[in-house]
Coordinates of C-alpha atoms in Angstrom, one line a residue:
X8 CA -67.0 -79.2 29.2
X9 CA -64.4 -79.8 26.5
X10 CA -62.5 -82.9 26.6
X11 CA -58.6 -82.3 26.8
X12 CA -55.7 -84.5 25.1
X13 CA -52.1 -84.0 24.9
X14 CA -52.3 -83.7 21.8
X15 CA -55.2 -82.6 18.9
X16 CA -54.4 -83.7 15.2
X17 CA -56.7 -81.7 12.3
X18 CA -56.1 -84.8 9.9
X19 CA -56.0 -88.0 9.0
X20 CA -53.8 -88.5 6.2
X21 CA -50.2 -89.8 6.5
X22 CA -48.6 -87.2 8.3
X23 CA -52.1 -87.1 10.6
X24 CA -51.9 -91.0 11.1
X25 CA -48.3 -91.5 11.9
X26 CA -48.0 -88.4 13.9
X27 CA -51.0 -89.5 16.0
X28 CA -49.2 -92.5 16.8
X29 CA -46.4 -91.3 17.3
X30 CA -47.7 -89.6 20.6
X31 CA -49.7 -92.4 21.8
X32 CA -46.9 -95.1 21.6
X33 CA -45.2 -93.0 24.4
X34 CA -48.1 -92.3 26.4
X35 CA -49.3 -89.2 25.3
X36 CA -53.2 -89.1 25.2
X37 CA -54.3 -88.3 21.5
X38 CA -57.7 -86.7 18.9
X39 CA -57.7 -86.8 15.5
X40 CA -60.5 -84.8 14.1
X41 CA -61.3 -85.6 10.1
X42 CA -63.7 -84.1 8.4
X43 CA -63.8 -86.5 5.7
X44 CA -65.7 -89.6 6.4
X45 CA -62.8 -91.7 5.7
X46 CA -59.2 -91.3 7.0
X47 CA -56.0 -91.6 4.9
X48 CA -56.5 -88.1 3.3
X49 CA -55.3 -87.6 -0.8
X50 CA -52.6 -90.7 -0.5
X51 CA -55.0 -92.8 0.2
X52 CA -58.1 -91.5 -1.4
X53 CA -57.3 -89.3 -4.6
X54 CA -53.4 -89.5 -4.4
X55 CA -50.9 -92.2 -4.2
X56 CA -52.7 -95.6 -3.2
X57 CA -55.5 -95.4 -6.3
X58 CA -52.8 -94.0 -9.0
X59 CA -50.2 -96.6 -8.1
X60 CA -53.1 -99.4 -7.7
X61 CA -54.5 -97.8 -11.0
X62 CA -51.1 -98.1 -12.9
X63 CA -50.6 -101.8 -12.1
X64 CA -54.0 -102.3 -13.3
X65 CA -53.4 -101.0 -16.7
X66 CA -50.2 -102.5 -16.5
X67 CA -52.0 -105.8 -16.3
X68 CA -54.2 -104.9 -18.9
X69 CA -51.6 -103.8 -21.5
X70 CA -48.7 -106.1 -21.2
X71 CA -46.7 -103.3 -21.4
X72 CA -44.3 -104.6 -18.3
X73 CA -43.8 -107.5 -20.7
X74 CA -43.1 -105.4 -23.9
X75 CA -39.8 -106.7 -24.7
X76 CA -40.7 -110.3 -24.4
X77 CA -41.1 -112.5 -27.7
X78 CA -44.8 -112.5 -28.8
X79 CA -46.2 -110.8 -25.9
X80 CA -49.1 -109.3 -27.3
X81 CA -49.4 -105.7 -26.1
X82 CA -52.5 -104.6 -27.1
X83 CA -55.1 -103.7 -24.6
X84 CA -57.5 -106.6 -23.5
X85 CA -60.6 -106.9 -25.1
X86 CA -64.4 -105.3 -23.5
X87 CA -62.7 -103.4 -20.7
X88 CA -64.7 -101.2 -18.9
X89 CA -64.5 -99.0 -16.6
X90 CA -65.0 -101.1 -14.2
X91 CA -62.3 -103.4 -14.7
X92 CA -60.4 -100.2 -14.5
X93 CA -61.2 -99.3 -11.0
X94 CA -62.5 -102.6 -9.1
X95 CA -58.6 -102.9 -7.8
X96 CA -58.3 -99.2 -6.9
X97 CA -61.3 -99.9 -4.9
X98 CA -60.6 -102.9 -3.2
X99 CA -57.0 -101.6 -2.1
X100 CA -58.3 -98.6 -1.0
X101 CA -60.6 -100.2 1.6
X102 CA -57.5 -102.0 2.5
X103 CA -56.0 -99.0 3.5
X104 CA -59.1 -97.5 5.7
X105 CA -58.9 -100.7 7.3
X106 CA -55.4 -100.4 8.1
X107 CA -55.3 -96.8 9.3
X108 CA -58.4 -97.8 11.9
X109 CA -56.5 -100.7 12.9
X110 CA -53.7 -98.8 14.1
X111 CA -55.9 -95.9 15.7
X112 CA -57.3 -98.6 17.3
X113 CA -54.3 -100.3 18.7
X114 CA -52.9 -96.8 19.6
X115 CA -55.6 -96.0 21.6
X116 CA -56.4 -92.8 19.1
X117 CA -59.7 -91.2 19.1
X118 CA -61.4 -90.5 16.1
X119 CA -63.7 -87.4 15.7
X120 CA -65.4 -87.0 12.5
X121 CA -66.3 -83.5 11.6
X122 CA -64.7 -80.1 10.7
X123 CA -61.8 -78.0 12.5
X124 CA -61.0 -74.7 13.5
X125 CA -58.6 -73.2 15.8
X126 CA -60.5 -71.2 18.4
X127 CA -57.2 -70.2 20.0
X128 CA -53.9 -72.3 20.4
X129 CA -55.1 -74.9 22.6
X130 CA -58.7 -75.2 21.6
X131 CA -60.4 -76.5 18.5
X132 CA -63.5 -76.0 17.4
X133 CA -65.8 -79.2 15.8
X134 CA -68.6 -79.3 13.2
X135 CA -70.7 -81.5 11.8
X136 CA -73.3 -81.8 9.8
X137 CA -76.9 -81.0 11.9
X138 CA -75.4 -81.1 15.0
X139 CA -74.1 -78.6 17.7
X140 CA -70.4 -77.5 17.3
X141 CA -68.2 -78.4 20.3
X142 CA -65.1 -77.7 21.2
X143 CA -61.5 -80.0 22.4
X144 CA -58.6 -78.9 24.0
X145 CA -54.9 -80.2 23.8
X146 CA -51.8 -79.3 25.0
X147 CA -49.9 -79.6 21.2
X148 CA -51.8 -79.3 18.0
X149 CA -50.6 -81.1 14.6
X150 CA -52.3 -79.4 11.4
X151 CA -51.7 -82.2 8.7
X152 CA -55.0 -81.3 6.5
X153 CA -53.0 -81.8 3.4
X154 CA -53.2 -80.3 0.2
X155 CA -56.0 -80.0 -2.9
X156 CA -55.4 -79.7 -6.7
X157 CA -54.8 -76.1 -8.3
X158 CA -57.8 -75.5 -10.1
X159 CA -57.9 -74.0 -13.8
X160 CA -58.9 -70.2 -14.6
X161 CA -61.8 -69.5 -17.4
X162 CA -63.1 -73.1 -16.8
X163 CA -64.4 -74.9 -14.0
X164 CA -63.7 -78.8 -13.1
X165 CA -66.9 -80.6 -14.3
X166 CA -65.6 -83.9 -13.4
X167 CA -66.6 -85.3 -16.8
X168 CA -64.8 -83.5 -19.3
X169 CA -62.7 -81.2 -17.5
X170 CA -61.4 -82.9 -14.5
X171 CA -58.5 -83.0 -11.9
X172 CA -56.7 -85.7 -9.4
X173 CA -59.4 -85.9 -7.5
X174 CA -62.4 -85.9 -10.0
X175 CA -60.6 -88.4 -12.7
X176 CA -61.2 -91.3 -10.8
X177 CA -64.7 -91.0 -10.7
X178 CA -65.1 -90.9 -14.8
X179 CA -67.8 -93.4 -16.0
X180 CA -66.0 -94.6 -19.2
X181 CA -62.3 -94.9 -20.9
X182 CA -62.3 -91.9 -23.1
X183 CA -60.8 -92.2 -26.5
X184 CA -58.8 -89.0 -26.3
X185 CA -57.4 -87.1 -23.3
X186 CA -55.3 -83.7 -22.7
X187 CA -53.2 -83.5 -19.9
X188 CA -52.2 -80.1 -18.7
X189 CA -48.7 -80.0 -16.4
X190 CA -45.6 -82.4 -17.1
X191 CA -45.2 -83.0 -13.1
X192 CA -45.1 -85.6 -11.8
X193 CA -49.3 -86.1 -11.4
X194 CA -49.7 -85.5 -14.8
X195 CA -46.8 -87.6 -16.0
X196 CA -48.2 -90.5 -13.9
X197 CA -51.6 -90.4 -15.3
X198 CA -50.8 -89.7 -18.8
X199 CA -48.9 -92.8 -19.0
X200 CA -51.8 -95.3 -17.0
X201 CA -55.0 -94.0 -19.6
X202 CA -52.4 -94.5 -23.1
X203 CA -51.3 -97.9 -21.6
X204 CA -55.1 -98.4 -21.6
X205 CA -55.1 -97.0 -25.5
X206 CA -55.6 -93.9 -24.7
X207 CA -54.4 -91.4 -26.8
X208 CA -53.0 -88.4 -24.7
X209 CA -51.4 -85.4 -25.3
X210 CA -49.4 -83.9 -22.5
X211 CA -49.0 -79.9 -22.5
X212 CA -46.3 -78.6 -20.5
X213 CA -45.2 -74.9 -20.2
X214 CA -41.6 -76.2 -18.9
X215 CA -38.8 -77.1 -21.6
X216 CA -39.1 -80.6 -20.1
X217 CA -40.7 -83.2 -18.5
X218 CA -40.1 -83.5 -14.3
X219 CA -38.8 -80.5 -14.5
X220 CA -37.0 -80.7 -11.3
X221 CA -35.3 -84.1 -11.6
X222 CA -31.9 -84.3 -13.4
X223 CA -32.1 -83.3 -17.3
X224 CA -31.4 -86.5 -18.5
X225 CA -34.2 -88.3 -16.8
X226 CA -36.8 -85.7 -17.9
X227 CA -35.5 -86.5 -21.5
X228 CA -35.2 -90.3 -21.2
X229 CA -38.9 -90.2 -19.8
X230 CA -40.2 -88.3 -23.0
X231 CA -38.3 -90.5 -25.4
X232 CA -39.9 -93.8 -23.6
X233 CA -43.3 -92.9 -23.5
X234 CA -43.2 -91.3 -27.0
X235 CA -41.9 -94.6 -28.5
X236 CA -43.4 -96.8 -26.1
X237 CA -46.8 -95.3 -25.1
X238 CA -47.3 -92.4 -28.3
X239 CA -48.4 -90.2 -26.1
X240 CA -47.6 -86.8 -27.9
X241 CA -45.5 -84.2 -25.5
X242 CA -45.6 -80.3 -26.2
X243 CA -43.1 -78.4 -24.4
X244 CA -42.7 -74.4 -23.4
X245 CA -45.9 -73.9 -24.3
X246 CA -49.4 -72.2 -22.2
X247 CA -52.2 -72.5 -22.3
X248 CA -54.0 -69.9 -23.5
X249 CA -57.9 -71.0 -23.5
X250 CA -60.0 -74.1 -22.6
X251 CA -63.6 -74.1 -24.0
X252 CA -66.3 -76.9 -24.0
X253 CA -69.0 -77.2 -26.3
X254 CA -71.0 -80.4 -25.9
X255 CA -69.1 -83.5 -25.1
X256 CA -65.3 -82.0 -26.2
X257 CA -63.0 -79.4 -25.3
X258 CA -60.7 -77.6 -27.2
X259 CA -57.7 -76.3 -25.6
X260 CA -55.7 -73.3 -27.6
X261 CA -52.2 -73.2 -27.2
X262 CA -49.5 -69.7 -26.7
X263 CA -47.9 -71.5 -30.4
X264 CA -51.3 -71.1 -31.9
X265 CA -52.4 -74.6 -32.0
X266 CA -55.9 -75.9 -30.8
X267 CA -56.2 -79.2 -29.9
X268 CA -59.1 -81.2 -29.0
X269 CA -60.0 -84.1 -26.1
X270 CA -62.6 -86.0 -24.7
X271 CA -61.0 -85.3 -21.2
X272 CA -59.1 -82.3 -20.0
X273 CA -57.1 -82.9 -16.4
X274 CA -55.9 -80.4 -15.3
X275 CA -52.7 -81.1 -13.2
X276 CA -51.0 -78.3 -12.6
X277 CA -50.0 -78.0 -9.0
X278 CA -51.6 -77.9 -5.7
X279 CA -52.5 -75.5 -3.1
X280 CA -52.5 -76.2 1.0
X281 CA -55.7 -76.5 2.4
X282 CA -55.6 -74.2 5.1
X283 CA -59.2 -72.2 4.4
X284 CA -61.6 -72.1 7.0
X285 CA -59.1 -73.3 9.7
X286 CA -58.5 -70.0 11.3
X287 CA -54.6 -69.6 11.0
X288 CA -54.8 -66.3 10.2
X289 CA -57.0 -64.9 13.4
X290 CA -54.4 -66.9 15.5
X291 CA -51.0 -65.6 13.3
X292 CA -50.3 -68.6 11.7
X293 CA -48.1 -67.7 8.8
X294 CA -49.5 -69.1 5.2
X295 CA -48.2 -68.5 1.4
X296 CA -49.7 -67.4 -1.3
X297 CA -50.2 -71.1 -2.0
X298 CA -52.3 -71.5 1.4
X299 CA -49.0 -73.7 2.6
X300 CA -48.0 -73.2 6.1
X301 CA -44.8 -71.7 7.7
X302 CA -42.9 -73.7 9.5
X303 CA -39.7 -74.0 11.0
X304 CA -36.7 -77.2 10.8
X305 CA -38.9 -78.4 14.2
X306 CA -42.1 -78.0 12.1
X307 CA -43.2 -75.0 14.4
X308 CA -45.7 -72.6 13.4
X309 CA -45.0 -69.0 13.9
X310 CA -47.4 -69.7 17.2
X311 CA -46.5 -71.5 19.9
X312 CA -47.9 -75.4 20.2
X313 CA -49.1 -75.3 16.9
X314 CA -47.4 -77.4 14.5
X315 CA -48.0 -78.5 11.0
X316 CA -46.0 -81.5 8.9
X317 CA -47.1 -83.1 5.5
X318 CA -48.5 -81.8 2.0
X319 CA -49.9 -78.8 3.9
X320 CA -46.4 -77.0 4.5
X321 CA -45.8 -77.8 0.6
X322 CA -42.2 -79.1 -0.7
X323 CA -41.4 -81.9 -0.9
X324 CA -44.9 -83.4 -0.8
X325 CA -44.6 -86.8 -0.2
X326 CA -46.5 -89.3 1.7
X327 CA -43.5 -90.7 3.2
X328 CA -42.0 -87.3 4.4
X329 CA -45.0 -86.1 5.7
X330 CA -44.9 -89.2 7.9
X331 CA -41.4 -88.5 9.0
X332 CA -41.8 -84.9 9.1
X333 CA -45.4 -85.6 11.7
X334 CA -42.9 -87.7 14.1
X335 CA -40.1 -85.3 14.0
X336 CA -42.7 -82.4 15.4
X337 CA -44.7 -84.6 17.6
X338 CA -41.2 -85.4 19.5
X339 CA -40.4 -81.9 19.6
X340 CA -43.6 -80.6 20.6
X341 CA -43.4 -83.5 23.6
X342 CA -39.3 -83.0 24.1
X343 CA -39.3 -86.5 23.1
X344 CA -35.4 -88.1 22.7
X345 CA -36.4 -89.6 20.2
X346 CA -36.7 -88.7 16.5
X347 CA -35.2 -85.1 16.2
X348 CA -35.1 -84.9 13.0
X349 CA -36.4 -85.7 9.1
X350 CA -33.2 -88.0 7.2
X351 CA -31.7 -85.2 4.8
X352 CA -31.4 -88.2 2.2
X353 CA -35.0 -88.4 1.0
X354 CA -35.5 -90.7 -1.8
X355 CA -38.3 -89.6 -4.6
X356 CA -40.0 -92.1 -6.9
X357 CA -42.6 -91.8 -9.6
X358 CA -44.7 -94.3 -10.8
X359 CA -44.5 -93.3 -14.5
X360 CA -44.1 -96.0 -17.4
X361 CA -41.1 -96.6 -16.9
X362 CA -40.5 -95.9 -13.4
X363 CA -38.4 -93.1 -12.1
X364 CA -36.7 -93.1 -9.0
X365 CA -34.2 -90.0 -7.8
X366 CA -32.2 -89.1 -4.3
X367 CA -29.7 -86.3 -3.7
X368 CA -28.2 -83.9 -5.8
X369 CA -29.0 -83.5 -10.0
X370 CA -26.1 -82.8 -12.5
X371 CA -27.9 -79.2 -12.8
X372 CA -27.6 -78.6 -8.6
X373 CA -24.0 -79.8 -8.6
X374 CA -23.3 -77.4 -11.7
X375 CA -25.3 -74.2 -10.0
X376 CA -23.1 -75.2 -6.6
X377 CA -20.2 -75.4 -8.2
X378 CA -19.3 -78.7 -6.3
X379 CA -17.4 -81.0 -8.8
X380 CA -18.6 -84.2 -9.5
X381 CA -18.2 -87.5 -12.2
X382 CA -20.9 -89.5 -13.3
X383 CA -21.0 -93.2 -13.7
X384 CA -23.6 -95.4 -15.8
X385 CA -25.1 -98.6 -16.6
X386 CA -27.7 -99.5 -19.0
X387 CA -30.6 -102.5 -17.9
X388 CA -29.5 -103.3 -21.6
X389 CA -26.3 -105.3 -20.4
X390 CA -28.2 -106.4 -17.0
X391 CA -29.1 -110.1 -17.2
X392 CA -32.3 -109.4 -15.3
X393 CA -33.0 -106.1 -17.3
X394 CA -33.2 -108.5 -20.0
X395 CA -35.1 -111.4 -18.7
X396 CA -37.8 -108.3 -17.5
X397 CA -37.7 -106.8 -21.4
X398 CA -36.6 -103.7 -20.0
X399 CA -33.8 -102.7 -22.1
X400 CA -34.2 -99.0 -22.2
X401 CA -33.5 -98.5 -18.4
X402 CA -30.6 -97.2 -16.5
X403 CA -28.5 -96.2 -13.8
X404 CA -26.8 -93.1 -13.4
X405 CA -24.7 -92.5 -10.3
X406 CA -22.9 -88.9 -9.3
X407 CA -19.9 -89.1 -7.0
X408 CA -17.3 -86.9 -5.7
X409 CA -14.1 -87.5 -8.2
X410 CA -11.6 -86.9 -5.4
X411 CA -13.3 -89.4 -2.5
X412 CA -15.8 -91.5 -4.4
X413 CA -18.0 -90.3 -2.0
X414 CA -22.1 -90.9 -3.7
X415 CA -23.8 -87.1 -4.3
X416 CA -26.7 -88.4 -6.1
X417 CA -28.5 -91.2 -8.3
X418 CA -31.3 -91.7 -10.8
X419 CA -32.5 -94.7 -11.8
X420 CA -34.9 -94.8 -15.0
X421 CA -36.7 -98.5 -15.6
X422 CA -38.8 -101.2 -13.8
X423 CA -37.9 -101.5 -10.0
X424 CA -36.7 -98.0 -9.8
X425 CA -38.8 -97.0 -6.9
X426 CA -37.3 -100.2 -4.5
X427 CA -33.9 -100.1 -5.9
X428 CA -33.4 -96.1 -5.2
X429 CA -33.6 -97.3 -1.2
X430 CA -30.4 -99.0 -1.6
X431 CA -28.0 -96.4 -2.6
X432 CA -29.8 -93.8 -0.4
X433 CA -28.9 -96.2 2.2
X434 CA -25.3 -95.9 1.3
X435 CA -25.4 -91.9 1.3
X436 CA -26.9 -91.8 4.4
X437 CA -23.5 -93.6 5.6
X438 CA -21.6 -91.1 3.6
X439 CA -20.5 -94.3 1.4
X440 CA -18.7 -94.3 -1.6
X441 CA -18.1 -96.5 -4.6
X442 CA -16.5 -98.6 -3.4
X443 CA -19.8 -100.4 -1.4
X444 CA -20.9 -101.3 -5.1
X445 CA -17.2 -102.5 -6.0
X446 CA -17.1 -104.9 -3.0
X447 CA -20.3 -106.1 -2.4
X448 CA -22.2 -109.2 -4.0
X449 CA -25.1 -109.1 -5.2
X450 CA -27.4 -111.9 -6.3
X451 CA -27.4 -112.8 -9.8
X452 CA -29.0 -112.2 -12.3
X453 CA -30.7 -109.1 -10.2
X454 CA -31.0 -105.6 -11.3
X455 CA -28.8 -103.8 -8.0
X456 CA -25.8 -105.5 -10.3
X457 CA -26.4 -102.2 -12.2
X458 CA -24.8 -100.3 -9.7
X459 CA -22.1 -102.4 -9.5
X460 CA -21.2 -101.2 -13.3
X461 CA -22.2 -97.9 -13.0
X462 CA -19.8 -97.6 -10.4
X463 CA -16.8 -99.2 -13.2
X464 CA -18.1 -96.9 -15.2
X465 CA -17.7 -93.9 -13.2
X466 CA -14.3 -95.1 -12.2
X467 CA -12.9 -95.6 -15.7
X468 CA -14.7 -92.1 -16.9
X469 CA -12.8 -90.6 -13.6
X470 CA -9.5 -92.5 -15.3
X471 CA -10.0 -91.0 -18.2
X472 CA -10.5 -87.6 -17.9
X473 CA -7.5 -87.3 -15.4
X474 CA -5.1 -88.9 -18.2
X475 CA -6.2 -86.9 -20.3
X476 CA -6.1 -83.7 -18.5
X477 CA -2.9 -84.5 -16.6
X478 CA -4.4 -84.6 -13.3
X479 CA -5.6 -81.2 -14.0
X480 CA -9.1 -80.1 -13.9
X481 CA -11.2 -79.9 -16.9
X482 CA -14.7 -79.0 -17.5
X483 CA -16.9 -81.8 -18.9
X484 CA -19.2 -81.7 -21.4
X485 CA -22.2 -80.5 -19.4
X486 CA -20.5 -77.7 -18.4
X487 CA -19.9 -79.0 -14.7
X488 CA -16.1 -79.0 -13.6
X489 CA -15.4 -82.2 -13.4
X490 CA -11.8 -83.8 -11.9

């Protein structure tokens, strides 16, 4: 007979994990079925844990987070192999699987290893490898199976010269020259960990700019960095029109009739839910043409007890939604008083070189809403700590409502972007204004004094404009009416 939980998980990345617990902290009695023989899923494996442990590693190896510092030598260090490269990655990895047990562990969780399928709503079907399938039963099932790298037409992923997220970490050697196709924010992280290594990388991007869907000026300031700091060469609005290999190189031809040539090719151009072989479409489960699942604001399927939170239901994507997102369902799907729903301040980092760190609205949102907004500044040039750190390219930019002060959005370009962003997200969530970075203290010298200035600043632009408009409004030079 099948044994029966509460509640059947297919996954074990994040949103798996944390939604897993989740239900067993209040009781509930909980499966997780992987088919992977380690849990954690692409955050852990592929994803986020190896390419941030992988960019402090070449970090390290570069100097590069010293570059501004008197005689810092930034040159890569001597004999590194491969080796060197990914020993860290490794060894935090394993970290992680440690962790993730630990917790199924102390949650009571059980762990089945093996492949899923929905039989009907309630039951799930298990496979392994050379042995019978079986089947489990629950009451609620959580689909958190993530999501797998887009993969290229006309070529096919070698995992030696043409490779992806997943299949770059497993390269043998450094190359000496590398392509990367898709300014996202995969590619963008990559590019800039292999040319900190001395890589020399060319980054091909259809879009008119980098991180497309961050605010304009960050995409730009990114470009300008890691074209002075990194030379790594950036084509924009440009396709690709052909990848061949012949021997150990490829040659990629471009729509502006350039061909270009690599050692490596990734390929980083999206993803795609993986949802095949699961069965969601016998049962009605509603997919995309990206295999991502339909949801609702509850995280409900278009089928009764059958839920789905994380990469797999696409946008935003992030390891610490998905966690949120897993929660939020598992309370619903248990009428749980608990967490009803995700925070609708999400803060988004990127682990680029320099760091990038965004939450709320862009200048380009506010301008399609029509919503009115000033913008306040301050460079890590005029920071104490910016320049103790060398880092005197970085910024923060602040958007606020010019009649209450009230914080719309922020991006923050330059080293401690992805911690500092947490602080004024923390203020929007309060609906705070301005005037929490006019009144508070903060510790000297320290980097979170930039808000404090970029908050003067966007008070004296706000000043400014209204004298000179007569406390009328005017429309500012982005084209966004501004008070």
């Amino acid at each position: 007979m099948s044994e029966h939980f509460d509640l059947v998980v297919i996954g074990a990345g994040p949103a798996g994990e944390k939604g897993a617990a989740q239900a067993a902290y209040f009781g509930k009695k909980v499966c997780v079925v992987e088919k992977a023989p380690r849990p954690g899923g692409a955050a852990v494996n592929t994803g986020t844990i190896p390419s941030k442990t992988l960019r402090e590693t070449a970090l390290y190896f570069s100097g590069l987070r010293q570059k501004g510092l008197y005689g810092v030598d930034l040159k890569v260090k001597h004999n590194i192999t491969i080796a060197d490269f990914m020993y860290r990655e490794r060894a935090v990895v394993e970290g992680a699987w440690r962790l993730i047990d630990e917790n199924f562990k102390r949650h009571h969780v059980t762990v089945v290893q093996g492949t899923a399928k929905l039989v009907d709503p309630k039951t799930v079907e298990v496979t392994r490898y050379g042995q019978d399938a079986y089947t489990i039963t629950g009451e609620a099932i959580l689909i958190a199976t993530g999501s797998h790298p887009q993969q290229p037409t006309g070529v096919a992923v070698d995992g030696t010269i043409i490779v992806d997220s997943d299949s770059l970490l497993t390269l043998q050697a450094i190359p000496r020259r590398m392509i990367v196709i898709g300014g996202g924010v995969i590619g963008c992280e990559y590019a800039c960990i292999f040319a900190a290594l001395g890589v020399n990388v060319t980054i091909i991007n259809a879009r008119s700019r980098l991180l497309a869907h961050l605010d304009a000026e960050v995409g730009d300031a990114l470009r300008n960095m890691i074209t002075a700091r990194l030379d790594i060469s950036v084509h924009l609005n440009v396709e690709v029109k052909e990848i061949k290999v012949e021997g150990d190189t490829a040659s990629v031809s471009l729509s502006d009739d350039t061909t270009l040539h690599s050692d490596v090719v990734l390929f980083s151009a999206g993803r795609v839910g993986n949802t095949q072989g699961l069965g969601l479409e016998e049962l009605g489960v509603k997919c995309n043409k990206r295999g991502y699942i339909e949801v609702d604001k509850t995280f409900r399927t278009a089928v009764p007890g059958i839920y789905a939170a994380g990469d797999v239901i696409g946008f935003p994507a992030l390891a610490s939604t998905a966690m949120e997102q897993a929660r939020v369902a598992v309370c619903q799907a248990f009428d749980l008083k608990y967490k009803q729903q995700v925070s609708n301040v999400l803060p988004y980092g990127v682990w680029t070189t320099p760091e990038i760190a965004t939450v709320g609205e862009t200048e380009d949102a506010l301008v399609q809403k029509e919503i009115p907004y000033e913008v306040g500044r301050s460079s890590y040039r005029i920071n104490p700590r910016g320049q103790i750190l060398g880092d005197t390219d970085g910024f923060v930019k602040l958007l606020f409502d010019p009649d209450d002060q009230r914080i719309l959005g922020a991006s923050i370009v330059g080293e401690g972007a992805c911690e500092l962003i947490h602080l004024v997200a923390a203020v929007m969530s309060f609906g705070g204004t301005l005037d929490y970075f006019i009144q508070s203290v903060f510790n000297y010298p320290a980097l979170s004094d930039a808000y404090k200035y970029a908050a003067y600043d966007g008070l004296q632009a706000l000043a400014r404009r209204r004298a000179k408009s007569g406390g009328l409004q005017a429309t500012g030079a982005s084209g966004a009416v501004k008070a």
